[in-house]
PDB file of C-alpha atoms in Angstrom:
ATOM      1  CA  UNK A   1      19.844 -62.581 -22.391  1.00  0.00           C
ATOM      2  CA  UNK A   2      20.669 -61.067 -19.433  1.00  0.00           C
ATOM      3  CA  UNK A   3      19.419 -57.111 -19.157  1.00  0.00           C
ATOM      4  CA  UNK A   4      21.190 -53.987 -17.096  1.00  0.00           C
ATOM      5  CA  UNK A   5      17.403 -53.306 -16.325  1.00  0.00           C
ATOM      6  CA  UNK A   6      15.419 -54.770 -13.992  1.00  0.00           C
ATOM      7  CA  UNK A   7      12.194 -53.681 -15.180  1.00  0.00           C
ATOM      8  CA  UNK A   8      10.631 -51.295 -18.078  1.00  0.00           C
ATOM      9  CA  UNK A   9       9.884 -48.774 -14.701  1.00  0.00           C
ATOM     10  CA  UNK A  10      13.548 -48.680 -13.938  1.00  0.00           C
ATOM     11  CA  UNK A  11      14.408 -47.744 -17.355  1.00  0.00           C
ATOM     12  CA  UNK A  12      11.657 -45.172 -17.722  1.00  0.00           C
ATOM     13  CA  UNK A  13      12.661 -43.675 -14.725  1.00  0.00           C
ATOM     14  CA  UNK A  14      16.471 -43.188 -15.748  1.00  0.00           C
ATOM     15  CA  UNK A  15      15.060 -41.971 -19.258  1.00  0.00           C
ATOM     16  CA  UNK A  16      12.908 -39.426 -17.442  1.00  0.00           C
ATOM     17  CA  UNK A  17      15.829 -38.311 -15.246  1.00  0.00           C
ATOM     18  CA  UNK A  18      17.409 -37.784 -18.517  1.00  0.00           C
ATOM     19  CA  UNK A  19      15.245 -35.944 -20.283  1.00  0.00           C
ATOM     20  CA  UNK A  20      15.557 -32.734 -18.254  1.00  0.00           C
ATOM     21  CA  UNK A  21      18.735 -32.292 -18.966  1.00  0.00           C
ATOM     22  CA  UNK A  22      18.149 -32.549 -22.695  1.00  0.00           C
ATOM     23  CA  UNK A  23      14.762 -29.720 -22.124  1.00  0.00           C
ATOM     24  CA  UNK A  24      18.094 -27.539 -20.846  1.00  0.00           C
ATOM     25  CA  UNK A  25      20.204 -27.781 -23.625  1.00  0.00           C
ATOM     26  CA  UNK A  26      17.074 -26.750 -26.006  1.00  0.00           C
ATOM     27  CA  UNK A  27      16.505 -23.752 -24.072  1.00  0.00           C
ATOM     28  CA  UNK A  28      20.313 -22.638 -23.938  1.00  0.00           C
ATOM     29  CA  UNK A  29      20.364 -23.418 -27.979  1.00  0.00           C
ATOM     30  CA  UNK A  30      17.402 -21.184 -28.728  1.00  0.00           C
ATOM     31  CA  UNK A  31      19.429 -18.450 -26.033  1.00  0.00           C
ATOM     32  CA  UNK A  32      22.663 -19.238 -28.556  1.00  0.00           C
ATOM     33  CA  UNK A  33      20.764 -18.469 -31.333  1.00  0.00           C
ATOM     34  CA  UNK A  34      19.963 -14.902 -30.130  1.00  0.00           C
ATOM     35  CA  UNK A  35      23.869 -13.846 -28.871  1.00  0.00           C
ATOM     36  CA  UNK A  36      25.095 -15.262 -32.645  1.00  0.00           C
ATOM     37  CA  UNK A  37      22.684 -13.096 -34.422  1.00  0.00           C
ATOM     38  CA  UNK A  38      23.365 -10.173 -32.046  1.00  0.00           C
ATOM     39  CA  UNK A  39      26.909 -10.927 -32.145  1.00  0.00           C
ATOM     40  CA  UNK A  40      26.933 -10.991 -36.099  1.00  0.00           C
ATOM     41  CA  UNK A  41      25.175  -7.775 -36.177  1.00  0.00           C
ATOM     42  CA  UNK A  42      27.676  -6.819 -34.174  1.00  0.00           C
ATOM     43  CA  UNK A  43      30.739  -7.824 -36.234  1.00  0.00           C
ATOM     44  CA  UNK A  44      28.966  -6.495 -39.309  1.00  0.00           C
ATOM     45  CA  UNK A  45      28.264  -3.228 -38.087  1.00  0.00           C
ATOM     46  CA  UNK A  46      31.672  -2.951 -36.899  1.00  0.00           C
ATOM     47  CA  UNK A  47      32.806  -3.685 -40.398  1.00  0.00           C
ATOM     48  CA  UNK A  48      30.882  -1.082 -42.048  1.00  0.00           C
ATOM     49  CA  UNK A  49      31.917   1.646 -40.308  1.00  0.00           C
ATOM     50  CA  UNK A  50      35.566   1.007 -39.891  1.00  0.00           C
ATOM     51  CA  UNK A  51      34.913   0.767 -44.149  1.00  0.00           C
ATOM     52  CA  UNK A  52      33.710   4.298 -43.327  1.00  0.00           C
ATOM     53  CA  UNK A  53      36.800   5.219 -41.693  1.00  0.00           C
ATOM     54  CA  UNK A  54      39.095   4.041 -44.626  1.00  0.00           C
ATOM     55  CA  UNK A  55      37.690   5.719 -47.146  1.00  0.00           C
ATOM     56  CA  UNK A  56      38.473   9.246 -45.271  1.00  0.00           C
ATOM     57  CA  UNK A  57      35.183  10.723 -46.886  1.00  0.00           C
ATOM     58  CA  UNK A  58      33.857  11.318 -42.671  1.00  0.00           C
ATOM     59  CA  UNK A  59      33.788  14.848 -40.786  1.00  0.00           C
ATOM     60  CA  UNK A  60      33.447  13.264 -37.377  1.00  0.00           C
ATOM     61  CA  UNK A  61      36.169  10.677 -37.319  1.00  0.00           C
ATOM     62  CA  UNK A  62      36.590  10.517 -33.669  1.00  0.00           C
ATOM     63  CA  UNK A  63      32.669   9.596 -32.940  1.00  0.00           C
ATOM     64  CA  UNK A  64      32.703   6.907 -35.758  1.00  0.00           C
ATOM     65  CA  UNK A  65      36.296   5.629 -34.600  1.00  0.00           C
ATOM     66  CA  UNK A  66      34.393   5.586 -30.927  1.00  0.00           C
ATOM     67  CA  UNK A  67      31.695   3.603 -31.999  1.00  0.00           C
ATOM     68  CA  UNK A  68      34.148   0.906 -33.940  1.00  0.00           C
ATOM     69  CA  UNK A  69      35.822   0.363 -30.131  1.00  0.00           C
ATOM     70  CA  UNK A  70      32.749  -0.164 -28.575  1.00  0.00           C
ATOM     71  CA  UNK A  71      31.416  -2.617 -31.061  1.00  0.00           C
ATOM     72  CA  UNK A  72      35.027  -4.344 -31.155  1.00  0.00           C
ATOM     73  CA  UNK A  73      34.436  -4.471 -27.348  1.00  0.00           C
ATOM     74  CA  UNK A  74      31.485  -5.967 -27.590  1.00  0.00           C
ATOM     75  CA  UNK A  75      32.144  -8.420 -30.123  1.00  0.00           C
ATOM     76  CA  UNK A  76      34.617  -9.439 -27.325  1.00  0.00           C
ATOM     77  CA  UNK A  77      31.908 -10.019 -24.747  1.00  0.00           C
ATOM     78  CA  UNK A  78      29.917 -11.251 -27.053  1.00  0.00           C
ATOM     79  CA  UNK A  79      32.267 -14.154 -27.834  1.00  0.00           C
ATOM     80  CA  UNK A  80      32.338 -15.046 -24.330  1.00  0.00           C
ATOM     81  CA  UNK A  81      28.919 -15.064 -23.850  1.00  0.00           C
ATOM     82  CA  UNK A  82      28.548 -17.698 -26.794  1.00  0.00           C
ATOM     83  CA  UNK A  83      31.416 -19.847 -25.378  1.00  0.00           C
ATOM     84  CA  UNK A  84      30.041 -19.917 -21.786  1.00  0.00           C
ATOM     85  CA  UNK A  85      26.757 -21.060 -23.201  1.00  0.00           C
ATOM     86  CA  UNK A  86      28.654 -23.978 -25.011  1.00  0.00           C
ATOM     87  CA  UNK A  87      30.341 -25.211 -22.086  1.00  0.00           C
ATOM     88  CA  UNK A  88      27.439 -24.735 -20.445  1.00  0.00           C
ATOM     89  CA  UNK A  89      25.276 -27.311 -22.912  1.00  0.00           C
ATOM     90  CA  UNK A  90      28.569 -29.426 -22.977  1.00  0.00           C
ATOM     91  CA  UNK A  91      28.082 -30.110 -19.250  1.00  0.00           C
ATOM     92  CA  UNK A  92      24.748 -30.996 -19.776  1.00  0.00           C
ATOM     93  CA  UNK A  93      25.480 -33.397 -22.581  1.00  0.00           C
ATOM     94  CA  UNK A  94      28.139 -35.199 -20.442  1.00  0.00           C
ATOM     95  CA  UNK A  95      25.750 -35.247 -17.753  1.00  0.00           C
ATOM     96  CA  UNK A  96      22.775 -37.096 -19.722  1.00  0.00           C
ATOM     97  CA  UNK A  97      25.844 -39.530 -20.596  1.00  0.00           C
ATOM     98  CA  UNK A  98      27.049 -40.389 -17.137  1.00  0.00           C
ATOM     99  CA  UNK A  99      23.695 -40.060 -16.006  1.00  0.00           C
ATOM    100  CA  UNK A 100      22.351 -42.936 -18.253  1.00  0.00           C
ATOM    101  CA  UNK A 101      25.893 -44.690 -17.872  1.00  0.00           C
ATOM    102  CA  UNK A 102      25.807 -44.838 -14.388  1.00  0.00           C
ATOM    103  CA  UNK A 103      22.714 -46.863 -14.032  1.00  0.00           C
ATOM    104  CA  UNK A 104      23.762 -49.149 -16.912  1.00  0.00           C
ATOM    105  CA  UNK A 105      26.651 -49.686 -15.056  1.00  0.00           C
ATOM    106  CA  UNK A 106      25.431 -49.443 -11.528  1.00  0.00           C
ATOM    107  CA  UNK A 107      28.272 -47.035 -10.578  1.00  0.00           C
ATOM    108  CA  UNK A 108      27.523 -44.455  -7.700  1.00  0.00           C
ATOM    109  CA  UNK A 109      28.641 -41.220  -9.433  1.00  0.00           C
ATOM    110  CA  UNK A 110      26.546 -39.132  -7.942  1.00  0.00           C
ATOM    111  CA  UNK A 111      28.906 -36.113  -6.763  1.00  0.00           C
ATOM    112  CA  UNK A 112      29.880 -36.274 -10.591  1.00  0.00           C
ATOM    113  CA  UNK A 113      26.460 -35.849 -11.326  1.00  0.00           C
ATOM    114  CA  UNK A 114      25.662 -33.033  -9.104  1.00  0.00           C
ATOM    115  CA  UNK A 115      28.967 -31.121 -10.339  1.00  0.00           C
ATOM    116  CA  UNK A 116      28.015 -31.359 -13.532  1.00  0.00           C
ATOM    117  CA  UNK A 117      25.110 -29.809 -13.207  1.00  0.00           C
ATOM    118  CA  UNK A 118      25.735 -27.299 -10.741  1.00  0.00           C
ATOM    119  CA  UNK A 119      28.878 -26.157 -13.565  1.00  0.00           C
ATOM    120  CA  UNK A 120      26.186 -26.302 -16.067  1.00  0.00           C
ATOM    121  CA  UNK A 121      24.315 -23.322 -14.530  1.00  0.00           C
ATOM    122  CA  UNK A 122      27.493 -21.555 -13.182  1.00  0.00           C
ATOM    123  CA  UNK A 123      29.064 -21.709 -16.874  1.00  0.00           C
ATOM    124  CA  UNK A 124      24.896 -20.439 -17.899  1.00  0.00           C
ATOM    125  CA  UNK A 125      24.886 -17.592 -15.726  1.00  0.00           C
ATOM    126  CA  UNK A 126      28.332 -16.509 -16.609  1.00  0.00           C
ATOM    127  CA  UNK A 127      27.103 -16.204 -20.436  1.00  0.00           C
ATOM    128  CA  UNK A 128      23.929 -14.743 -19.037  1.00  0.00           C
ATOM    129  CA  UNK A 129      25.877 -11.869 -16.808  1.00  0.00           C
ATOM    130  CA  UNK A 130      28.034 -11.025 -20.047  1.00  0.00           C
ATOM    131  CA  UNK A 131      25.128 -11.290 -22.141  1.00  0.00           C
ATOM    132  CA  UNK A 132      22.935  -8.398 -20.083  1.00  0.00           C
ATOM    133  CA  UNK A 133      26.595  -6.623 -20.071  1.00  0.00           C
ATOM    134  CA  UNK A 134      26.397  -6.175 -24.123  1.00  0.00           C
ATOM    135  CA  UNK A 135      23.050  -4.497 -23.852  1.00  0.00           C
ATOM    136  CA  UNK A 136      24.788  -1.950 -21.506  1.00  0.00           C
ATOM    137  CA  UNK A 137      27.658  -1.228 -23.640  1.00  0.00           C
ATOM    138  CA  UNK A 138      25.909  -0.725 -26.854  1.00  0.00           C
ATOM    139  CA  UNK A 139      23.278   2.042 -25.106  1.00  0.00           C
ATOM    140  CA  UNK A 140      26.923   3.536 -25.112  1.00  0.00           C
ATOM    141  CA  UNK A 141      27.441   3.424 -29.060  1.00  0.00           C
ATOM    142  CA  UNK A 142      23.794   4.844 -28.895  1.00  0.00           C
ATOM    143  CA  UNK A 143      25.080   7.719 -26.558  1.00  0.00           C
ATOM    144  CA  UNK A 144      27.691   8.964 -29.302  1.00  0.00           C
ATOM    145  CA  UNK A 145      25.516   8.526 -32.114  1.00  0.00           C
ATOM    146  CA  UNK A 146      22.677  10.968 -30.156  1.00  0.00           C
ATOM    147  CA  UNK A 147      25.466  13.348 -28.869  1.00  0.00           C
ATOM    148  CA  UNK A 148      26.843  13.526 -32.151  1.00  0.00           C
ATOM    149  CA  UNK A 149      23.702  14.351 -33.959  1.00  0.00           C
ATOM    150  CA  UNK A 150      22.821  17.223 -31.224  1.00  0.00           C
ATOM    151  CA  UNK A 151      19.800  15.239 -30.161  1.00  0.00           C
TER     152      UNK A 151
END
């Protein structure tokens, strides 16, 4: 039977090669985790006080209806955040693909390779910038709450 490897070294090689990108897309997931749960907090908090605002029994409308936008705002970013970082690990996962393919094959895809990756980290700092953008905006929802309660 006649192998695409020429050796067990070759093959360990192109499995190690692989592997990093793989470490990546375990350290993005764990990241994930942390904008869902902030971005569920979000939505739910967003809920209850637009429930607030329905049942009419608030004195300061106007600072509640304030906070709703921001959170609604920030649900916003925070949605982008979450879909950068999925692009970002679906890069990755086409990359450990082609990667492996391409010495299976023995096609030179190197460029491929290399834009992959490089789109990988553009697409992770993109949901990184947005990400460090939500912890500004909600020291804003903090702001009204504080200013409301003559702190």
């Amino acid at each position: 039977m006649d192998m695409p490897f020429h050796n067990i070294a070759e093959l360990t090689s192109i499995l190690q090669a692989s592997v990093s990108p793989v470490i990546l897309i375990s350290g993005i997931g764990l990241l994930l985790l942390s904008m869902t749960n902030r971005f569920s907090r979000t939505v739910d908090r967003a809920r209850e006080l637009a429930s607030e605002l329905q049942s009419g029994g608030l004195t300061n409308r106007e600072v509640v209806a304030g906070q709703v936008q921001i959170l609604h705002r920030r649900s916003h970013i925070l949605r982008q955040s979450i879909t950068l970082a999925l692009i970002s690990i679906l890069c990755l996962s086409l990359l450990v693909i082609l990667l492996f393919l391409s010495y299976v094959l023995k096609l030179s895809w190197e460029l491929v390779l290399i834009l992959l990756f490089l789109t990988s980290f553009l697409f992770l700092i993109g949901a990184l910038v947005l990400f460090i953008y939500d912890f500004t905006i909600s020291l804003q929802a903090l702001d009204l709450e504080i200013s409301q309660d003559g702190v």
